[in-house]
């Protein structure tokens, strides 16, 4: 049976396709690509061994890093718990020392507790308990009906945190016209406890400075009367005689005291100190570290 023209054309097309394929296969091939070379190498025994070794190593390394990360988190949690326990134990040991009748233990407890609360790694709850401890102790000794022990503790706390302001006031002087004024004191950031105490209204504190021990009896008598007037009088400090003013004076920072506190100190010192002290404003450049309601009574040089 003869082929139809359509069948004959189909056979010719198929033969043409086969001829073109044979020509393409006979033509020279270019260099294999990088992907082809890698694929060929991976099909060999050495390539398969190397590929499985690398994959196994990467998997093992990733698993090890994951375990190390989990272990570090567990170690950090245990260290935080241990630090919290250690801080709590220190607070329990130093707390009773803060209320000790021995001034040395009281001062040591104040310094250590303040340093402990200032540490970046201290537990927040412990730091909060330290602040509350200082706030309650300071407030308990500030009232007129406070016991002598509570008053001593309160005065010691305020004296410790007022030390920077005390140093500033001791630098006060009236320089000669030809002498340059001393440089301003660098302001230091308050500690955690100091900031907590400053968050409330600080009571009026009056520090007494004498340049001669012969003034101590009069200063002690004045201290009793000033305390009865409602002032906190932490103590009497002996300073170099050349630093004493020519006349009795009360030093203060105008922007750091309230009008009520200023009038209270003015009237109380006028009635207890003779001759009545002159109210003297401290230079603004020295007031950076002075805390609120901080006054100093300076006896005149002899």
JSON list of N, CA and C in Angstrom, two decimals, residues 88-133:
[
{"chain": "A", "resi": 88, "resn": "UNK", "atom": "N", "xyz": [22.07, 39.15, 99.26]},
{"chain": "A", "resi": 88, "resn": "UNK", "atom": "CA", "xyz": [21.10, 39.09, 100.35]},
{"chain": "A", "resi": 88, "resn": "UNK", "atom": "C", "xyz": [21.78, 38.75, 101.67]},
{"chain": "A", "resi": 89, "resn": "UNK", "atom": "N", "xyz": [22.73, 37.82, 101.63]},
{"chain": "A", "resi": 89, "resn": "UNK", "atom": "CA", "xyz": [23.47, 37.47, 102.85]},
{"chain": "A", "resi": 89, "resn": "UNK", "atom": "C", "xyz": [24.26, 38.66, 103.37]},
{"chain": "A", "resi": 90, "resn": "UNK", "atom": "N", "xyz": [24.88, 39.42, 102.44]},
{"chain": "A", "resi": 90, "resn": "UNK", "atom": "CA", "xyz": [25.66, 40.59, 102.88]},
{"chain": "A", "resi": 90, "resn": "UNK", "atom": "C", "xyz": [24.74, 41.63, 103.50]},
{"chain": "A", "resi": 91, "resn": "UNK", "atom": "N", "xyz": [23.54, 41.79, 102.91]},
{"chain": "A", "resi": 91, "resn": "UNK", "atom": "CA", "xyz": [22.59, 42.74, 103.48]},
{"chain": "A", "resi": 91, "resn": "UNK", "atom": "C", "xyz": [22.17, 42.31, 104.88]},
{"chain": "A", "resi": 92, "resn": "UNK", "atom": "N", "xyz": [21.95, 41.01, 105.07]},
{"chain": "A", "resi": 92, "resn": "UNK", "atom": "CA", "xyz": [21.55, 40.53, 106.39]},
{"chain": "A", "resi": 92, "resn": "UNK", "atom": "C", "xyz": [22.67, 40.71, 107.42]},
{"chain": "A", "resi": 93, "resn": "UNK", "atom": "N", "xyz": [23.93, 40.65, 106.96]},
{"chain": "A", "resi": 93, "resn": "UNK", "atom": "CA", "xyz": [25.06, 40.82, 107.89]},
{"chain": "A", "resi": 93, "resn": "UNK", "atom": "C", "xyz": [25.32, 42.29, 108.19]},
{"chain": "A", "resi": 94, "resn": "UNK", "atom": "N", "xyz": [25.17, 43.14, 107.16]},
{"chain": "A", "resi": 94, "resn": "UNK", "atom": "CA", "xyz": [25.50, 44.56, 107.35]},
{"chain": "A", "resi": 94, "resn": "UNK", "atom": "C", "xyz": [24.34, 45.35, 107.95]},
{"chain": "A", "resi": 95, "resn": "UNK", "atom": "N", "xyz": [23.11, 44.86, 107.76]},
{"chain": "A", "resi": 95, "resn": "UNK", "atom": "CA", "xyz": [21.96, 45.57, 108.30]},
{"chain": "A", "resi": 95, "resn": "UNK", "atom": "C", "xyz": [22.06, 45.82, 109.80]},
{"chain": "A", "resi": 96, "resn": "UNK", "atom": "N", "xyz": [22.34, 44.79, 110.62]},
{"chain": "A", "resi": 96, "resn": "UNK", "atom": "CA", "xyz": [22.48, 45.03, 112.06]},
{"chain": "A", "resi": 96, "resn": "UNK", "atom": "C", "xyz": [23.63, 45.96, 112.40]},
{"chain": "A", "resi": 97, "resn": "UNK", "atom": "N", "xyz": [24.71, 45.93, 111.59]},
{"chain": "A", "resi": 97, "resn": "UNK", "atom": "CA", "xyz": [25.84, 46.82, 111.85]},
{"chain": "A", "resi": 97, "resn": "UNK", "atom": "C", "xyz": [25.44, 48.28, 111.67]},
{"chain": "A", "resi": 98, "resn": "UNK", "atom": "N", "xyz": [24.48, 48.53, 110.76]},
{"chain": "A", "resi": 98, "resn": "UNK", "atom": "CA", "xyz": [24.07, 49.90, 110.53]},
{"chain": "A", "resi": 98, "resn": "UNK", "atom": "C", "xyz": [23.42, 50.51, 111.77]},
{"chain": "A", "resi": 99, "resn": "UNK", "atom": "N", "xyz": [22.79, 49.69, 112.57]},
{"chain": "A", "resi": 99, "resn": "UNK", "atom": "CA", "xyz": [22.14, 50.18, 113.79]},
{"chain": "A", "resi": 99, "resn": "UNK", "atom": "C", "xyz": [22.99, 49.92, 115.02]},
{"chain": "A", "resi": 100, "resn": "UNK", "atom": "N", "xyz": [24.27, 49.63, 114.82]},
{"chain": "A", "resi": 100, "resn": "UNK", "atom": "CA", "xyz": [25.16, 49.36, 115.95]},
{"chain": "A", "resi": 100, "resn": "UNK", "atom": "C", "xyz": [25.42, 50.62, 116.75]},
{"chain": "A", "resi": 101, "resn": "UNK", "atom": "N", "xyz": [25.71, 50.44, 118.03]},
{"chain": "A", "resi": 101, "resn": "UNK", "atom": "CA", "xyz": [26.05, 51.58, 118.88]},
{"chain": "A", "resi": 101, "resn": "UNK", "atom": "C", "xyz": [27.50, 52.01, 118.69]},
{"chain": "A", "resi": 102, "resn": "UNK", "atom": "N", "xyz": [28.28, 51.20, 117.98]},
{"chain": "A", "resi": 102, "resn": "UNK", "atom": "CA", "xyz": [29.68, 51.54, 117.74]},
{"chain": "A", "resi": 102, "resn": "UNK", "atom": "C", "xyz": [29.79, 52.36, 116.45]},
{"chain": "A", "resi": 103, "resn": "UNK", "atom": "N", "xyz": [30.31, 53.58, 116.52]},
{"chain": "A", "resi": 103, "resn": "UNK", "atom": "CA", "xyz": [30.40, 54.43, 115.33]},
{"chain": "A", "resi": 103, "resn": "UNK", "atom": "C", "xyz": [31.20, 53.79, 114.19]},
{"chain": "A", "resi": 104, "resn": "UNK", "atom": "N", "xyz": [32.24, 53.04, 114.52]},
{"chain": "A", "resi": 104, "resn": "UNK", "atom": "CA", "xyz": [33.07, 52.44, 113.47]},
{"chain": "A", "resi": 104, "resn": "UNK", "atom": "C", "xyz": [32.27, 51.43, 112.66]},
{"chain": "A", "resi": 105, "resn": "UNK", "atom": "N", "xyz": [31.50, 50.58, 113.34]},
{"chain": "A", "resi": 105, "resn": "UNK", "atom": "CA", "xyz": [30.68, 49.61, 112.64]},
{"chain": "A", "resi": 105, "resn": "UNK", "atom": "C", "xyz": [29.57, 50.29, 111.84]},
{"chain": "A", "resi": 106, "resn": "UNK", "atom": "N", "xyz": [29.01, 51.34, 112.40]},
{"chain": "A", "resi": 106, "resn": "UNK", "atom": "CA", "xyz": [27.96, 52.08, 111.70]},
{"chain": "A", "resi": 106, "resn": "UNK", "atom": "C", "xyz": [28.49, 52.69, 110.40]},
{"chain": "A", "resi": 107, "resn": "UNK", "atom": "N", "xyz": [29.68, 53.30, 110.49]},
{"chain": "A", "resi": 107, "resn": "UNK", "atom": "CA", "xyz": [30.28, 53.92, 109.31]},
{"chain": "A", "resi": 107, "resn": "UNK", "atom": "C", "xyz": [30.64, 52.86, 108.27]},
{"chain": "A", "resi": 108, "resn": "UNK", "atom": "N", "xyz": [31.20, 51.74, 108.72]},
{"chain": "A", "resi": 108, "resn": "UNK", "atom": "CA", "xyz": [31.58, 50.68, 107.80]},
{"chain": "A", "resi": 108, "resn": "UNK", "atom": "C", "xyz": [30.35, 50.13, 107.08]},
{"chain": "A", "resi": 109, "resn": "UNK", "atom": "N", "xyz": [29.27, 49.93, 107.83]},
{"chain": "A", "resi": 109, "resn": "UNK", "atom": "CA", "xyz": [28.05, 49.41, 107.22]},
{"chain": "A", "resi": 109, "resn": "UNK", "atom": "C", "xyz": [27.49, 50.40, 106.20]},
{"chain": "A", "resi": 110, "resn": "UNK", "atom": "N", "xyz": [27.55, 51.69, 106.51]},
{"chain": "A", "resi": 110, "resn": "UNK", "atom": "CA", "xyz": [27.06, 52.70, 105.58]},
{"chain": "A", "resi": 110, "resn": "UNK", "atom": "C", "xyz": [27.84, 52.69, 104.28]},
{"chain": "A", "resi": 111, "resn": "UNK", "atom": "N", "xyz": [29.16, 52.64, 104.40]},
{"chain": "A", "resi": 111, "resn": "UNK", "atom": "CA", "xyz": [30.02, 52.65, 103.21]},
{"chain": "A", "resi": 111, "resn": "UNK", "atom": "C", "xyz": [29.80, 51.39, 102.37]},
{"chain": "A", "resi": 112, "resn": "UNK", "atom": "N", "xyz": [29.78, 50.24, 103.02]},
{"chain": "A", "resi": 112, "resn": "UNK", "atom": "CA", "xyz": [29.65, 48.98, 102.28]},
{"chain": "A", "resi": 112, "resn": "UNK", "atom": "C", "xyz": [28.27, 48.83, 101.65]},
{"chain": "A", "resi": 113, "resn": "UNK", "atom": "N", "xyz": [27.23, 49.21, 102.37]},
{"chain": "A", "resi": 113, "resn": "UNK", "atom": "CA", "xyz": [25.89, 49.09, 101.81]},
{"chain": "A", "resi": 113, "resn": "UNK", "atom": "C", "xyz": [25.71, 50.05, 100.63]},
{"chain": "A", "resi": 114, "resn": "UNK", "atom": "N", "xyz": [26.26, 51.25, 100.76]},
{"chain": "A", "resi": 114, "resn": "UNK", "atom": "CA", "xyz": [26.16, 52.19, 99.64]},
{"chain": "A", "resi": 114, "resn": "UNK", "atom": "C", "xyz": [26.94, 51.68, 98.44]},
{"chain": "A", "resi": 115, "resn": "UNK", "atom": "N", "xyz": [28.12, 51.11, 98.67]},
{"chain": "A", "resi": 115, "resn": "UNK", "atom": "CA", "xyz": [28.91, 50.54, 97.57]},
{"chain": "A", "resi": 115, "resn": "UNK", "atom": "C", "xyz": [28.20, 49.34, 96.95]},
{"chain": "A", "resi": 116, "resn": "UNK", "atom": "N", "xyz": [27.57, 48.54, 97.79]},
{"chain": "A", "resi": 116, "resn": "UNK", "atom": "CA", "xyz": [26.86, 47.37, 97.29]},
{"chain": "A", "resi": 116, "resn": "UNK", "atom": "C", "xyz": [25.71, 47.78, 96.39]},
{"chain": "A", "resi": 117, "resn": "UNK", "atom": "N", "xyz": [24.96, 48.78, 96.79]},
{"chain": "A", "resi": 117, "resn": "UNK", "atom": "CA", "xyz": [23.83, 49.22, 95.97]},
{"chain": "A", "resi": 117, "resn": "UNK", "atom": "C", "xyz": [24.28, 49.90, 94.69]},
{"chain": "A", "resi": 118, "resn": "UNK", "atom": "N", "xyz": [25.50, 50.44, 94.69]},
{"chain": "A", "resi": 118, "resn": "UNK", "atom": "CA", "xyz": [26.01, 51.13, 93.50]},
{"chain": "A", "resi": 118, "resn": "UNK", "atom": "C", "xyz": [26.53, 50.16, 92.45]},
{"chain": "A", "resi": 119, "resn": "UNK", "atom": "N", "xyz": [26.76, 48.91, 92.82]},
{"chain": "A", "resi": 119, "resn": "UNK", "atom": "CA", "xyz": [27.28, 47.93, 91.87]},
{"chain": "A", "resi": 119, "resn": "UNK", "atom": "C", "xyz": [26.28, 47.61, 90.78]},
{"chain": "A", "resi": 120, "resn": "UNK", "atom": "N", "xyz": [26.78, 47.50, 89.55]},
{"chain": "A", "resi": 120, "resn": "UNK", "atom": "CA", "xyz": [25.90, 47.23, 88.42]},
{"chain": "A", "resi": 120, "resn": "UNK", "atom": "C", "xyz": [25.30, 45.83, 88.50]},
{"chain": "A", "resi": 121, "resn": "UNK", "atom": "N", "xyz": [26.02, 44.90, 89.12]},
{"chain": "A", "resi": 121, "resn": "UNK", "atom": "CA", "xyz": [25.54, 43.53, 89.13]},
{"chain": "A", "resi": 121, "resn": "UNK", "atom": "C", "xyz": [24.68, 43.17, 90.33]},
{"chain": "A", "resi": 122, "resn": "UNK", "atom": "N", "xyz": [24.41, 44.15, 91.21]},
{"chain": "A", "resi": 122, "resn": "UNK", "atom": "CA", "xyz": [23.65, 43.84, 92.40]},
{"chain": "A", "resi": 122, "resn": "UNK", "atom": "C", "xyz": [22.20, 43.54, 92.02]},
{"chain": "A", "resi": 123, "resn": "UNK", "atom": "N", "xyz": [21.61, 42.62, 92.73]},
{"chain": "A", "resi": 123, "resn": "UNK", "atom": "CA", "xyz": [20.23, 42.25, 92.48]},
{"chain": "A", "resi": 123, "resn": "UNK", "atom": "C", "xyz": [19.32, 43.45, 92.76]},
{"chain": "A", "resi": 124, "resn": "UNK", "atom": "N", "xyz": [18.34, 43.67, 91.88]},
{"chain": "A", "resi": 124, "resn": "UNK", "atom": "CA", "xyz": [17.48, 44.84, 92.02]},
{"chain": "A", "resi": 124, "resn": "UNK", "atom": "C", "xyz": [16.68, 44.81, 93.31]},
{"chain": "A", "resi": 125, "resn": "UNK", "atom": "N", "xyz": [16.21, 43.65, 93.69]},
{"chain": "A", "resi": 125, "resn": "UNK", "atom": "CA", "xyz": [15.43, 43.55, 94.92]},
{"chain": "A", "resi": 125, "resn": "UNK", "atom": "C", "xyz": [16.29, 43.89, 96.13]},
{"chain": "A", "resi": 126, "resn": "UNK", "atom": "N", "xyz": [17.54, 43.41, 96.12]},
{"chain": "A", "resi": 126, "resn": "UNK", "atom": "CA", "xyz": [18.45, 43.72, 97.23]},
{"chain": "A", "resi": 126, "resn": "UNK", "atom": "C", "xyz": [18.75, 45.22, 97.25]},
{"chain": "A", "resi": 127, "resn": "UNK", "atom": "N", "xyz": [18.99, 45.81, 96.07]},
{"chain": "A", "resi": 127, "resn": "UNK", "atom": "CA", "xyz": [19.24, 47.25, 96.01]},
{"chain": "A", "resi": 127, "resn": "UNK", "atom": "C", "xyz": [18.04, 48.02, 96.54]},
{"chain": "A", "resi": 128, "resn": "UNK", "atom": "N", "xyz": [16.84, 47.57, 96.22]},
{"chain": "A", "resi": 128, "resn": "UNK", "atom": "CA", "xyz": [15.65, 48.23, 96.73]},
{"chain": "A", "resi": 128, "resn": "UNK", "atom": "C", "xyz": [15.53, 48.13, 98.23]},
{"chain": "A", "resi": 129, "resn": "UNK", "atom": "N", "xyz": [15.91, 46.99, 98.80]},
{"chain": "A", "resi": 129, "resn": "UNK", "atom": "CA", "xyz": [15.87, 46.81, 100.25]},
{"chain": "A", "resi": 129, "resn": "UNK", "atom": "C", "xyz": [16.89, 47.72, 100.94]},
{"chain": "A", "resi": 130, "resn": "UNK", "atom": "N", "xyz": [18.06, 47.90, 100.29]},
{"chain": "A", "resi": 130, "resn": "UNK", "atom": "CA", "xyz": [19.08, 48.78, 100.86]},
{"chain": "A", "resi": 130, "resn": "UNK", "atom": "C", "xyz": [18.56, 50.22, 100.90]},
{"chain": "A", "resi": 131, "resn": "UNK", "atom": "N", "xyz": [17.93, 50.66, 99.82]},
{"chain": "A", "resi": 131, "resn": "UNK", "atom": "CA", "xyz": [17.39, 52.02, 99.79]},
{"chain": "A", "resi": 131, "resn": "UNK", "atom": "C", "xyz": [16.35, 52.22, 100.88]},
{"chain": "A", "resi": 132, "resn": "UNK", "atom": "N", "xyz": [15.45, 51.25, 101.02]},
{"chain": "A", "resi": 132, "resn": "UNK", "atom": "CA", "xyz": [14.41, 51.35, 102.04]},
{"chain": "A", "resi": 132, "resn": "UNK", "atom": "C", "xyz": [15.02, 51.38, 103.43]},
{"chain": "A", "resi": 133, "resn": "UNK", "atom": "N", "xyz": [16.08, 50.58, 103.64]},
{"chain": "A", "resi": 133, "resn": "UNK", "atom": "CA", "xyz": [16.75, 50.53, 104.94]},
{"chain": "A", "resi": 133, "resn": "UNK", "atom": "C", "xyz": [17.31, 51.90, 105.30]}
]
